[in-house]
Each structure stands twice: as structure tokens, then as C-alpha cells.
Coordinates of N, CA and C in Angstrom, one line a residue:
M1 N 45.0 156.8 54.3 CA 45.2 156.8 52.8 C 46.5 157.5 52.5
E2 N 47.3 156.9 51.6 CA 48.6 157.6 51.2 C 48.4 158.6 50.2
E3 N 49.0 159.8 50.3 CA 48.9 160.9 49.4 C 49.7 160.5 48.1
K4 N 49.0 160.7 47.0 CA 49.7 160.4 45.7 C 50.5 161.6 45.3
K5 N 51.8 161.4 45.0 CA 52.8 162.4 44.6 C 53.4 162.1 43.2
L6 N 53.8 163.1 42.5 CA 54.4 162.9 41.2 C 55.9 162.9 41.4
Y7 N 56.6 161.9 40.9 CA 58.0 161.8 40.9 C 58.5 161.4 39.6
R8 N 59.8 161.7 39.3 CA 60.4 161.2 38.1 C 60.7 159.7 38.3
S9 N 60.6 158.9 37.3 CA 60.7 157.5 37.3 C 62.2 157.1 37.1
E10 N 62.7 156.2 37.9 CA 64.0 155.6 37.6 C 63.9 154.3 36.8
E11 N 62.8 153.6 36.9 CA 62.6 152.4 36.2 C 62.2 152.6 34.8
N12 N 61.3 153.6 34.5 CA 60.8 153.9 33.2 C 61.5 155.1 32.6
A13 N 62.7 155.3 32.8 CA 63.4 156.5 32.4 C 64.1 156.3 31.1
I14 N 64.0 157.1 30.1 CA 64.8 157.1 28.9 C 65.7 158.3 28.9
L15 N 65.2 159.5 29.2 CA 66.1 160.7 29.3 C 66.3 161.0 30.8
A16 N 65.2 161.5 31.4 CA 65.3 161.9 32.8 C 64.2 161.3 33.6
G17 N 63.3 160.6 33.0 CA 62.2 159.9 33.8 C 60.9 160.8 33.9
V18 N 60.8 161.9 33.2 CA 59.7 162.7 33.4 C 58.4 162.0 32.8
C19 N 58.5 161.6 31.6 CA 57.3 160.9 31.0 C 57.0 159.6 31.8
G20 N 58.0 158.9 32.2 CA 57.8 157.7 33.0 C 57.1 157.9 34.3
G21 N 57.5 159.0 34.9 CA 56.9 159.4 36.2 C 55.5 159.8 36.0
I22 N 55.2 160.6 35.0 CA 53.8 161.0 34.7 C 52.9 159.7 34.4
A23 N 53.5 158.8 33.7 CA 52.8 157.5 33.4 C 52.5 156.7 34.7
E24 N 53.5 156.7 35.6 CA 53.3 156.0 36.8 C 52.2 156.7 37.7
Y25 N 52.2 158.0 37.7 CA 51.2 158.8 38.4 C 49.8 158.5 38.0
F26 N 49.6 158.5 36.6 CA 48.3 158.3 36.1 C 48.0 156.8 35.8
N27 N 48.9 155.9 36.1 CA 48.8 154.5 35.9 C 48.5 154.1 34.4
V28 N 49.3 154.6 33.5 CA 49.1 154.3 32.1 C 50.5 153.9 31.6
D29 N 50.5 153.4 30.3 CA 51.7 152.9 29.7 C 52.7 154.1 29.4
P30 N 54.0 154.0 29.8 CA 54.9 155.1 29.5 C 55.0 155.4 28.0
T31 N 54.9 154.4 27.2 CA 55.0 154.6 25.7 C 53.9 155.5 25.2
F32 N 52.7 155.4 25.8 CA 51.6 156.3 25.5 C 51.9 157.7 25.8
V33 N 52.4 158.0 27.0 CA 52.8 159.3 27.5 C 53.9 159.9 26.6
R34 N 54.9 159.1 26.3 CA 56.0 159.6 25.4 C 55.5 159.9 24.0
G35 N 54.6 159.1 23.5 CA 54.0 159.4 22.2 C 53.2 160.7 22.2
I36 N 52.4 160.9 23.2 CA 51.6 162.1 23.3 C 52.6 163.3 23.5
W37 N 53.6 163.2 24.3 CA 54.6 164.2 24.5 C 55.3 164.6 23.2
I38 N 55.7 163.6 22.4 CA 56.4 163.9 21.1 C 55.4 164.6 20.1
L39 N 54.2 164.1 20.1 CA 53.2 164.7 19.2 C 52.9 166.1 19.6
G40 N 52.8 166.4 20.9 CA 52.5 167.8 21.3 C 53.7 168.7 21.1
T41 N 54.9 168.1 21.2 CA 56.1 168.9 20.9 C 56.2 169.3 19.5
L42 N 55.9 168.4 18.6 CA 55.9 168.7 17.2 C 54.9 169.7 16.8
I43 N 53.7 169.6 17.4 CA 52.6 170.5 17.0 C 52.9 171.9 17.5
T44 N 53.5 172.0 18.7 CA 53.8 173.3 19.3 C 55.2 173.9 18.9
F45 N 55.7 173.3 17.9 CA 57.0 173.8 17.3 C 58.1 173.7 18.4
F46 N 58.2 172.6 19.0 CA 59.3 172.2 19.9 C 59.3 172.9 21.3
T47 N 58.3 173.6 21.7 CA 58.2 174.2 23.0 C 58.1 173.1 24.1
G48 N 57.7 171.9 23.7 CA 57.7 170.8 24.7 C 59.1 170.4 25.2
I49 N 60.1 170.7 24.4 CA 61.5 170.4 24.8 C 61.8 171.3 26.0
I50 N 61.5 172.6 25.9 CA 61.8 173.5 26.9 C 61.0 173.2 28.2
F51 N 59.7 172.8 28.0 CA 58.9 172.4 29.1 C 59.5 171.2 29.8
Y52 N 59.9 170.2 29.0 CA 60.5 169.0 29.6 C 61.8 169.3 30.4
I53 N 62.6 170.2 29.9 CA 63.8 170.6 30.7 C 63.4 171.3 32.0
I54 N 62.4 172.1 32.0 CA 61.9 172.7 33.2 C 61.4 171.7 34.2
L55 N 60.7 170.7 33.7 CA 60.1 169.6 34.6 C 61.2 168.8 35.2
I56 N 62.3 168.6 34.5 CA 63.4 167.9 35.1 C 63.9 168.5 36.4
F57 N 63.9 169.8 36.5 CA 64.3 170.5 37.7 C 63.2 170.6 38.7
I58 N 61.9 170.6 38.3 CA 60.8 170.8 39.2 C 60.3 169.5 39.8
I59 N 60.2 168.4 39.1 CA 59.8 167.1 39.6 C 60.9 166.4 40.3
P60 N 60.8 166.0 41.5 CA 61.9 165.3 42.2 C 61.9 163.8 41.9
V61 N 63.1 163.3 42.1 CA 63.3 161.8 41.9 C 62.8 161.2 43.2
R62 N 62.2 160.0 43.1 CA 61.7 159.3 44.3 C 62.9 158.8 45.1
E63 N 63.0 159.1 46.4 CA 64.1 158.6 47.2 C 63.9 157.2 47.6
Q64 N 64.9 156.3 47.4 CA 64.8 154.9 47.7 C 65.0 154.7 49.1
L65 N 64.2 153.8 49.7 CA 64.4 153.4 51.2 C 65.5 152.5 51.4

């Protein structure tokens, strides 16, 4: 069985592919993840933006074969 890993998405990327990668990992619509991310960012007074920038550097891009 193949191990499931989190990668930034190149197909579903708008900024850096973080939300698209999370959506692919959980097999949900990327628009749903982006909407939840934006809502959470507004509720937490924009700390989601800092977290997003950190995730850009932590989550790797999937290497193409």
C-alpha cells in the first residue's frame, strides 16, 4: 500500500498550491478548502496569511517523473 503524503499542487495552484495540495490530500474540492482558509483567515485577523507563507516553505512540491 502506498503511503499518502502531502504535497503542494501544481494543477490546482492559485498562489503556491498549498490549498490545492490539502484538497488533493483529503480528496475534496479545492474551492471548499480555499473558502474555509479565507474564512479562517478573516476570523483570526489575518494570521492565516502568515501560516500560509510558512506552509509554502514546509510542504514540498511533488516531483514529476
